[in-house]
Short mmCIF file of C-alpha atoms in Angstrom, two decimals:
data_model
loop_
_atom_site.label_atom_id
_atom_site.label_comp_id
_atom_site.label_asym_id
_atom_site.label_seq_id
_atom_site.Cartn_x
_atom_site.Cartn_y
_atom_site.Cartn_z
CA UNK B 165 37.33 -44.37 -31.75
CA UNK B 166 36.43 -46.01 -28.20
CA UNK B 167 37.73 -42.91 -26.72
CA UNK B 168 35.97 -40.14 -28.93
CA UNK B 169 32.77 -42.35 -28.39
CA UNK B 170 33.54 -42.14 -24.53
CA UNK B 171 33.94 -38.55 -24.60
CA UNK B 172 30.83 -37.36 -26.33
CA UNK B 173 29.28 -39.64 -24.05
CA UNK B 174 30.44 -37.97 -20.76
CA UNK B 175 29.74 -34.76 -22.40
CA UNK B 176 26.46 -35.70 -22.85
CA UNK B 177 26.23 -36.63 -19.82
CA UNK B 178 27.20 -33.13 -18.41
CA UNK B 179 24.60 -31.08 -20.35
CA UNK B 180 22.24 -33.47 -19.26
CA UNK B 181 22.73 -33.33 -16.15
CA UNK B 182 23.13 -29.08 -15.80
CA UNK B 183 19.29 -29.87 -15.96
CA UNK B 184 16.81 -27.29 -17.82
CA UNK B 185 17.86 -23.45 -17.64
CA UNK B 186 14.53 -22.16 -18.99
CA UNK B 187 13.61 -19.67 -16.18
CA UNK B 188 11.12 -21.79 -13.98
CA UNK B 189 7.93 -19.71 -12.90
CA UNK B 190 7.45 -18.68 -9.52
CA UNK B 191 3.74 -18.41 -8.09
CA UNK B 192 3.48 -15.55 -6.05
CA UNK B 193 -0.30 -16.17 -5.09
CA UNK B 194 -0.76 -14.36 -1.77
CA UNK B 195 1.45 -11.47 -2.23
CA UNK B 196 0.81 -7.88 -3.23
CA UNK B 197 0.65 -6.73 -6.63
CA UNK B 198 3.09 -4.20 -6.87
CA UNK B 199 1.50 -2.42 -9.98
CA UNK B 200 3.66 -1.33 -12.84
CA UNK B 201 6.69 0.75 -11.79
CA UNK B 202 9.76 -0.99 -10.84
CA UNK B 203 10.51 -0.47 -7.21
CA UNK B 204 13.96 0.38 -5.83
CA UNK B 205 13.39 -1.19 -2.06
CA UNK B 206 12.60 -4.51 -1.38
CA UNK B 207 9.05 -4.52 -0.41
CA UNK B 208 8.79 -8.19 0.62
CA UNK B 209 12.17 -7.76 3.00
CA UNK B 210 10.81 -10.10 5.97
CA UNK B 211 7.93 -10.79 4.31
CA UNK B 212 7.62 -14.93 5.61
CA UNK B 213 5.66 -15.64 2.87
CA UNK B 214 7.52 -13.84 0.45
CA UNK B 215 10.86 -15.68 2.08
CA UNK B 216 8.84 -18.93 1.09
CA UNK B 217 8.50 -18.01 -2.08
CA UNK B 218 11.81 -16.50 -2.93
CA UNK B 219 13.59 -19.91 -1.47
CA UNK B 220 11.59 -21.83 -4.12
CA UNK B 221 12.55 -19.01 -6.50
CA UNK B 222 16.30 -19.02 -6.06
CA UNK B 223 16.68 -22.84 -6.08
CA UNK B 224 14.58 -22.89 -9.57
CA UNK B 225 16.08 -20.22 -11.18
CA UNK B 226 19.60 -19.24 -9.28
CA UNK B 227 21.42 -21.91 -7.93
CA UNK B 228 22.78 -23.48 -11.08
CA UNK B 229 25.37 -20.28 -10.79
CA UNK B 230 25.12 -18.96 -7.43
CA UNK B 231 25.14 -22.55 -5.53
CA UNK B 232 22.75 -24.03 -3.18
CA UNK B 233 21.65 -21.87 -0.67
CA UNK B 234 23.65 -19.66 -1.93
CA UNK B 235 26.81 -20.71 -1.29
CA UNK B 236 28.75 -19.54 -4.32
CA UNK B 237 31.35 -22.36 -5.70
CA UNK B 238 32.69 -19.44 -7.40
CA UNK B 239 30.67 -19.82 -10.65
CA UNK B 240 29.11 -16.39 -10.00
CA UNK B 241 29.00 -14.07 -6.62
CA UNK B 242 27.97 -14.93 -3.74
CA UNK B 243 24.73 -14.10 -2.89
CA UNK B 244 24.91 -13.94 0.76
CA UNK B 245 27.52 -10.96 1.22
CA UNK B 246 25.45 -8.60 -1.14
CA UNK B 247 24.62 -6.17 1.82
CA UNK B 248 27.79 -7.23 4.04
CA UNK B 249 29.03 -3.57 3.60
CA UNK B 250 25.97 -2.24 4.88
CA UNK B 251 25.92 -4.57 7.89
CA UNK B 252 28.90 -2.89 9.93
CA UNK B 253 27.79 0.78 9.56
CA UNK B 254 26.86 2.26 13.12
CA UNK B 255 24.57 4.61 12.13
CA UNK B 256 21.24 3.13 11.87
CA UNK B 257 20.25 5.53 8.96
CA UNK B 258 23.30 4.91 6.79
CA UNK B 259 22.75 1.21 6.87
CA UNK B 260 19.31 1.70 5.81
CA UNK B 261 20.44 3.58 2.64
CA UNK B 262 23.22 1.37 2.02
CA UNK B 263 20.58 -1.49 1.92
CA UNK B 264 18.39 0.33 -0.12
CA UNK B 265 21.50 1.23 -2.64
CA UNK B 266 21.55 -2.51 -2.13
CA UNK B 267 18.20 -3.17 -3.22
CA UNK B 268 18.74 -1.15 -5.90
CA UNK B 269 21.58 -2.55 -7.72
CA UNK B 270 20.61 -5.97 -7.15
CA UNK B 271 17.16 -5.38 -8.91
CA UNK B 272 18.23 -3.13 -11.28
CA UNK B 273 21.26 -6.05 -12.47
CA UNK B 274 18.80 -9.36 -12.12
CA UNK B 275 16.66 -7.28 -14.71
CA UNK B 276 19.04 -6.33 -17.21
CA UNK B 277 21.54 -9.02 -16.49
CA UNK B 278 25.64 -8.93 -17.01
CA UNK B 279 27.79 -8.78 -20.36
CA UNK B 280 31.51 -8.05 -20.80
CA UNK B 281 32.73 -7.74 -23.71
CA UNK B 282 30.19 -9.33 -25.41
CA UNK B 283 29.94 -12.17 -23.57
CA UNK B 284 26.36 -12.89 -21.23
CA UNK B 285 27.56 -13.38 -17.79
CA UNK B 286 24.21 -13.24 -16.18
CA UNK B 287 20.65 -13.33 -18.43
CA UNK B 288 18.17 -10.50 -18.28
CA UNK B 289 14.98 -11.55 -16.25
CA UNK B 290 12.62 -8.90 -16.85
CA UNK B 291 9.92 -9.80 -19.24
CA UNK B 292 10.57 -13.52 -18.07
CA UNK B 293 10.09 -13.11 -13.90
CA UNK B 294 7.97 -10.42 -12.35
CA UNK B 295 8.66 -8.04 -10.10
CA UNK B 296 7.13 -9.55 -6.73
CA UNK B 297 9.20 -13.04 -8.07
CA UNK B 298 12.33 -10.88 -8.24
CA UNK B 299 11.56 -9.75 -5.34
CA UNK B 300 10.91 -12.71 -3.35
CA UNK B 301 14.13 -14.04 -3.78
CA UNK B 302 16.10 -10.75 -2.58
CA UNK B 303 13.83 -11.63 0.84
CA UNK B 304 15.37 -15.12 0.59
CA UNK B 305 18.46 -13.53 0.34
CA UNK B 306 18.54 -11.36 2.87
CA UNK B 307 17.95 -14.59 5.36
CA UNK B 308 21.22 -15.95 3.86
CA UNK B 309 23.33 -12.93 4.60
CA UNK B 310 26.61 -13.88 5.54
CA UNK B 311 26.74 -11.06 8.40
CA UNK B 312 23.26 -10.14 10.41
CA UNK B 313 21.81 -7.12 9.76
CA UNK B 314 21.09 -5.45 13.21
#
């Protein structure tokens, strides 16, 4: 009984301390509106301000699964070598469309989230963060790339 007592204890323990996964807010005061429409490039990419925000942003709502700084601990991908196949293309125009094919999938899957087979391997986020929030933390991103972008 000592042991079953011990064990929902330490289980209790572990949800506890997971902390709150209710999508935190993130205050984008001081950054453009960017109307309606769902853009496919980061607007925000070097954006100081908007690599402010987006820091704030990730660690609220992102690093639970995609670790500090994002530095994966293999919960969920890491973060940091989204554009890495973009990074060592020569030509300076086929880098910037592979970042903006980038930008693309990486907004269109943070709205819509992940299943398989059923199961939710990443929550929507539209409806619950807005697009400049979204946005923000692909800028943060983007600082945390694993290669430099030239």
């Amino acid at each position: 009984m000592g042991a079953l007592l011990c064990s929902l204890g330490a289980a209790g323990l572990a949800a506890w301390a997971h902390g709150d996964v209710t999508p935190q807010p993130i205050d984008t005061t001081g950054l453009p509106n960017l109307g309606e429409g769902w853009r496919t490039e980061n607007p925000f990419s070097g954006n100081e301000l908007a690599i402010k925000i987006g820091t704030s942003g990730f660690n609220q709502n992102c690093a639970r699964c995609h670790g500090l700084e994002a530095i994966s601990g293999g919960i969920a991908p890491d973060l940091r070598r989204l554009d890495n196949d973009c990074v060592g293309m020569p030509d300076a125009d086929q880098r910037k469309a592979c970042k903006t094919e980038m930008d693309e999938y990486f907004i269109t899957t943070v709205r819509h989230g992940r299943t398989r087979n059923g199961a939710v391997y990443m929550p929507p986020f539209e409806g619950v963060l807005s697009q400049e929030a979204l946005w923000t933390i692909k800028s943060y991103l983007e600082t945390r790339r694993e290669k430099p972008m030239p």
